[in-house]
Tab-separated table of C-alpha atoms in Angstrom:
chain	number	residue	atom	x	y	z
A	1	MET	CA	9.761	-72.738	11.898
A	2	THR	CA	9.931	-69.068	10.896
A	3	PHE	CA	10.837	-66.193	13.186
A	4	HIS	CA	7.188	-65.144	13.153
A	5	ASP	CA	6.175	-68.649	14.270
A	6	LEU	CA	8.279	-68.267	17.423
A	7	HIS	CA	5.827	-65.601	18.674
A	8	ARG	CA	3.180	-67.663	20.434
A	9	PRO	CA	0.749	-66.067	22.913
A	10	GLY	CA	0.832	-68.193	26.038
A	11	ASP	CA	4.158	-69.781	25.036
A	12	PRO	CA	6.391	-66.734	24.551
A	13	LEU	CA	9.728	-66.463	22.830
A	14	LEU	CA	12.430	-65.571	25.357
A	15	LEU	CA	14.648	-63.203	23.363
A	16	PRO	CA	18.118	-62.424	24.758
A	17	ASN	CA	19.691	-59.193	23.522
A	18	ALA	CA	23.369	-59.025	22.562
A	19	TRP	CA	25.680	-56.040	22.203
A	20	ASP	CA	28.743	-57.430	20.406
A	21	TYR	CA	29.933	-60.502	18.547
A	22	GLY	CA	31.036	-62.337	21.683
A	23	SER	CA	27.729	-61.974	23.482
A	24	ALA	CA	25.746	-62.932	20.362
A	25	ALA	CA	27.951	-65.950	19.639
A	26	LEU	CA	27.674	-67.160	23.223
A	27	LEU	CA	23.891	-66.894	23.192
A	28	ALA	CA	23.668	-68.686	19.839
A	29	SER	CA	25.905	-71.457	21.166
A	30	ARG	CA	23.466	-71.995	24.019
A	31	GLY	CA	20.701	-72.829	21.581
A	32	TYR	CA	18.546	-69.709	21.684
A	33	PRO	CA	16.563	-69.755	18.434
A	34	ALA	CA	16.600	-65.976	18.081
A	35	ILE	CA	18.801	-63.149	19.326
A	36	GLY	CA	18.122	-59.435	19.425
A	37	THR	CA	20.471	-56.500	19.667
A	38	THR	CA	20.286	-53.876	22.411
A	39	SER	CA	20.672	-50.261	21.360
A	40	LEU	CA	21.974	-49.270	24.801
A	41	GLY	CA	24.673	-51.932	24.668
A	42	VAL	CA	25.721	-51.005	21.135
A	43	ALA	CA	25.800	-47.308	22.028
A	44	ALA	CA	27.782	-47.879	25.221
A	45	VAL	CA	30.350	-50.103	23.506
A	46	HIS	CA	31.029	-47.314	21.018
A	47	GLY	CA	30.794	-44.369	23.412
A	48	LYS	CA	27.706	-42.860	21.815
A	49	PRO	CA	24.309	-41.806	23.213
A	50	ASP	CA	21.414	-44.239	23.118
A	51	ALA	CA	18.103	-43.497	21.387
A	52	ALA	CA	19.614	-40.494	19.591
A	53	ALA	CA	19.968	-41.929	16.063
A	54	ALA	CA	23.751	-41.933	16.562
A	55	THR	CA	24.582	-45.613	16.022
A	56	ARG	CA	23.257	-46.536	12.584
A	57	ALA	CA	26.730	-47.427	11.274
A	58	GLU	CA	27.687	-49.324	14.435
A	59	THR	CA	24.441	-51.274	14.348
A	60	LEU	CA	25.059	-52.294	10.740
A	61	ASP	CA	28.625	-53.288	11.599
A	62	LEU	CA	27.308	-55.580	14.327
A	63	VAL	CA	24.780	-57.112	11.936
A	64	LEU	CA	27.583	-57.917	9.491
A	65	LEU	CA	29.511	-59.650	12.274
A	66	VAL	CA	26.678	-61.797	13.647
A	67	LYS	CA	24.335	-62.393	10.702
A	68	ASP	CA	25.676	-65.883	10.007
A	69	LEU	CA	25.304	-67.199	13.558
A	70	PRO	CA	22.854	-70.126	13.900
A	71	ALA	CA	19.931	-68.066	15.217
A	72	TYR	CA	17.373	-65.646	13.866
A	73	LEU	CA	18.517	-62.041	14.287
A	74	THR	CA	16.259	-59.115	15.125
A	75	VAL	CA	17.808	-55.669	15.228
A	76	ASP	CA	17.038	-52.697	17.467
A	77	VAL	CA	17.018	-49.756	15.057
A	78	GLU	CA	15.812	-47.265	17.690
A	79	ASN	CA	13.342	-44.974	15.876
A	80	GLY	CA	14.711	-45.921	12.462
A	81	PHE	CA	17.691	-43.537	12.710
A	82	SER	CA	15.638	-41.082	10.627
A	83	ASP	CA	12.294	-39.301	10.493
A	84	ASP	CA	12.066	-39.930	6.727
A	85	PRO	CA	9.900	-42.988	5.939
A	86	ALA	CA	11.815	-43.625	2.700
A	87	ALA	CA	15.165	-43.598	4.523
A	88	VAL	CA	13.880	-46.042	7.151
A	89	ALA	CA	12.482	-48.278	4.401
A	90	ASP	CA	15.888	-48.261	2.682
A	91	LEU	CA	17.489	-49.352	5.962
A	92	VAL	CA	14.995	-52.191	6.327
A	93	ASP	CA	15.663	-53.316	2.763
A	94	LEU	CA	19.392	-53.352	3.536
A	95	LEU	CA	18.834	-55.418	6.681
A	96	ALA	CA	16.521	-57.817	4.868
A	97	GLY	CA	19.186	-58.303	2.231
A	98	LEU	CA	21.627	-59.284	4.966
A	99	GLY	CA	19.257	-61.955	6.226
A	100	VAL	CA	17.923	-60.104	9.271
A	101	ALA	CA	14.638	-61.625	10.449
A	102	GLY	CA	13.191	-58.693	12.363
A	103	ILE	CA	13.536	-55.136	13.575
A	104	ASN	CA	12.459	-53.274	16.672
A	105	LEU	CA	11.152	-49.810	15.737
A	106	GLU	CA	10.274	-47.413	18.556
A	107	ASP	CA	8.283	-44.187	18.782
A	108	GLY	CA	10.312	-42.624	21.605
A	109	ARG	CA	12.576	-39.666	20.893
A	110	ALA	CA	15.770	-38.495	22.536
A	111	ASP	CA	14.013	-35.491	24.092
A	112	GLY	CA	11.683	-37.756	26.093
A	113	THR	CA	8.646	-37.272	23.861
A	114	LEU	CA	6.858	-39.632	21.514
A	115	ARG	CA	6.894	-39.263	17.761
A	116	PRO	CA	3.365	-38.183	16.744
A	117	VAL	CA	1.151	-41.143	15.876
A	118	GLY	CA	0.662	-40.006	12.286
A	119	GLU	CA	4.399	-39.766	11.677
A	120	GLN	CA	5.073	-43.154	13.255
A	121	THR	CA	2.338	-44.888	11.278
A	122	ARG	CA	3.683	-43.450	8.023
A	123	ILE	CA	7.080	-44.962	8.820
A	124	LEU	CA	5.500	-48.296	9.742
A	125	GLU	CA	3.515	-48.308	6.514
A	126	ALA	CA	6.744	-47.664	4.601
A	127	VAL	CA	8.592	-50.608	6.170
A	128	ALA	CA	5.747	-53.152	6.299
A	129	GLY	CA	5.900	-56.088	3.918
A	130	ARG	CA	9.645	-55.912	3.253
A	131	GLY	CA	10.528	-59.367	4.485
A	132	VAL	CA	11.296	-58.600	8.132
A	133	PHE	CA	9.179	-58.934	11.269
A	134	VAL	CA	8.380	-55.366	12.337
A	135	ASN	CA	8.040	-55.142	16.114
A	136	ALA	CA	6.442	-51.761	16.756
A	137	ARG	CA	7.502	-50.443	20.133
A	138	THR	CA	5.622	-47.732	21.967
A	139	ASP	CA	7.310	-45.924	24.842
A	140	THR	CA	4.148	-44.651	26.503
A	141	HIS	CA	5.054	-46.438	29.742
A	142	TRP	CA	8.822	-46.215	29.342
A	143	LEU	CA	8.731	-42.418	29.086
A	144	GLY	CA	5.649	-41.939	31.280
A	145	THR	CA	3.932	-39.681	28.749
A	146	GLY	CA	0.409	-40.485	29.913
A	147	GLU	CA	-0.691	-41.437	26.405
A	148	SER	CA	-2.696	-44.600	25.794
A	149	ALA	CA	-0.580	-47.600	24.861
A	150	THR	CA	-3.710	-49.340	23.587
A	151	GLU	CA	-4.453	-46.598	21.085
A	152	ARG	CA	-0.860	-46.614	19.897
A	153	ILE	CA	-0.601	-50.375	19.398
A	154	ARG	CA	-3.906	-50.490	17.545
A	155	ALA	CA	-2.753	-47.711	15.224
A	156	TYR	CA	0.522	-49.534	14.637
A	157	ALA	CA	-1.326	-52.764	13.890
A	158	ASP	CA	-3.419	-50.945	11.297
A	159	ALA	CA	-0.190	-49.578	9.779
A	160	GLY	CA	1.103	-53.086	9.104
A	161	ALA	CA	3.245	-53.952	12.138
A	162	ASP	CA	3.807	-57.657	12.781
A	163	GLY	CA	4.104	-57.364	16.566
A	164	VAL	CA	3.854	-54.723	19.282
A	165	PHE	CA	6.212	-53.998	22.157
A	166	VAL	CA	5.305	-52.082	25.321
A	167	PRO	CA	8.379	-51.820	27.572
A	168	GLY	CA	7.953	-50.484	31.073
A	169	VAL	CA	4.504	-51.914	31.792
A	170	ALA	CA	4.766	-53.802	35.075
A	171	ASP	CA	1.239	-54.659	36.226
A	172	LEU	CA	0.305	-58.191	35.167
A	173	ALA	CA	-3.375	-57.328	34.764
A	174	GLU	CA	-2.476	-54.401	32.520
A	175	ILE	CA	-0.195	-56.636	30.466
A	176	ALA	CA	-3.068	-59.085	29.987
A	177	GLU	CA	-5.337	-56.200	28.968
A	178	LEU	CA	-2.832	-55.077	26.346
A	179	ALA	CA	-2.568	-58.630	25.003
A	180	ARG	CA	-6.347	-58.739	24.617
A	181	ALA	CA	-6.389	-55.330	22.916
A	182	THR	CA	-4.626	-56.546	19.768
A	183	GLU	CA	-4.412	-59.638	17.598
A	184	LEU	CA	-0.689	-59.021	17.123
A	185	PRO	CA	1.921	-60.764	19.296
A	186	LEU	CA	2.640	-58.715	22.417
A	187	ASN	CA	6.256	-58.213	23.510
A	188	VAL	CA	7.224	-57.058	27.006
A	189	LEU	CA	10.532	-56.640	28.802
A	190	TYR	CA	11.874	-59.373	31.046
A	191	SER	CA	11.907	-58.387	34.700
A	192	HIS	CA	12.198	-60.084	38.051
A	193	SER	CA	8.676	-58.930	38.915
A	194	HIS	CA	6.993	-61.683	36.913
A	195	SER	CA	8.179	-65.068	35.722
A	196	VAL	CA	8.044	-66.009	32.072
A	197	GLU	CA	5.304	-68.466	33.031
A	198	GLU	CA	3.219	-65.663	34.555
A	199	LEU	CA	3.702	-63.535	31.455
A	200	ALA	CA	2.683	-66.500	29.331
A	201	GLY	CA	-0.524	-66.733	31.329
A	202	ALA	CA	-1.200	-63.084	30.552
A	203	GLY	CA	-1.031	-63.808	26.829
A	204	VAL	CA	2.452	-62.452	26.108
A	205	ALA	CA	4.095	-63.778	22.929
A	206	ARG	CA	7.649	-62.471	23.354
A	207	VAL	CA	9.801	-61.533	26.347
A	208	SER	CA	12.906	-59.473	25.577
A	209	THR	CA	15.814	-58.908	27.921
A	210	GLY	CA	16.614	-55.471	26.453
A	211	SER	CA	19.660	-53.948	28.119
A	212	LEU	CA	19.482	-56.343	31.093
A	213	LEU	CA	22.195	-58.764	29.980
A	214	TYR	CA	24.592	-55.944	29.143
A	215	ARG	CA	24.016	-54.337	32.534
A	216	ALA	CA	24.375	-57.716	34.257
A	217	ALA	CA	27.720	-58.173	32.489
A	218	LEU	CA	28.875	-54.832	33.886
A	219	GLN	CA	27.693	-55.901	37.326
A	220	GLY	CA	29.761	-59.050	36.977
A	221	ALA	CA	32.823	-57.012	36.091
A	222	LEU	CA	32.326	-54.761	39.110
A	223	ALA	CA	31.782	-57.772	41.365
A	224	VAL	CA	35.331	-58.912	40.620
A	225	LEU	CA	36.566	-55.626	42.101
A	226	GLU	CA	33.862	-54.605	44.555
A	227	LYS	CA	31.990	-56.696	47.083
A	228	ASP	CA	28.188	-56.561	46.712
A	229	ALA	CA	28.362	-54.602	43.445
A	230	ALA	CA	24.898	-53.545	42.292
A	231	MET	CA	23.651	-53.871	38.746
A	232	PRO	CA	23.817	-50.476	36.992
A	233	THR	CA	20.406	-49.162	35.972
A	234	TYR	CA	19.573	-48.100	32.449
A	235	GLY	CA	19.630	-44.480	33.595
A	236	GLU	CA	23.055	-44.841	35.181
A	237	ILE	CA	24.543	-46.180	31.950
A	238	VAL	CA	22.869	-43.449	29.906
A	239	GLY	CA	24.308	-40.879	32.296
A	240	LEU	CA	27.810	-42.099	31.510
A	241	LEU	CA	27.364	-41.722	27.748
A	242	PRO	CA	27.906	-38.548	25.699
A	243	GLU	CA	24.984	-36.166	25.333
A	244	PRO	CA	23.026	-36.329	22.048
A	245	ARG	CA	24.182	-33.695	19.592
């Protein structure tokens, strides 16, 4: 079964996201068929800002460490670490050569805006067909820009994406609407609001944990020291990291 085959609408792939060798090796040892990386976790481990194109080298270092684990690997490359389609394509070629099965490529930018659709589709066109599953993420909901996620995912499908990812969408009916809006596998973030079974019923093909496992690990560390320690939010972790330069 290929990595692409694991994306089944109605029977979604549950994709845990790792941040270092230990977390990836543990997840692989538990039999998960595929593992993703989390850009927040990688950034935090190295004391760098997330979603600011600051962790290209660290991401590649992690790939080199975990690429031979017994699971498919899909890599969060933020927005490609570059605005140059040729540079992003070169990165994808490098990852493909290392045996990486997929990438997550987002349209959000560090300043809280979305990369213009035309620019994002040119990058997607440049990386399509290079031997990796391209999961095109749109941050319309994540950043609250008010733009249409449906229009974005359709444009990304036309540009050659293999799957689409809409983090931050919480309403089950809206998730089902997005799944119906495209023939590509729909990826959403895992949350406690809906079970994997409910998301399956909405037509979701992949459920990613994103930064959740990393933040849960930090909660576990705090719980050793502090009674009733709460899980840090994404925003709280980002607030601890250096500002983008």
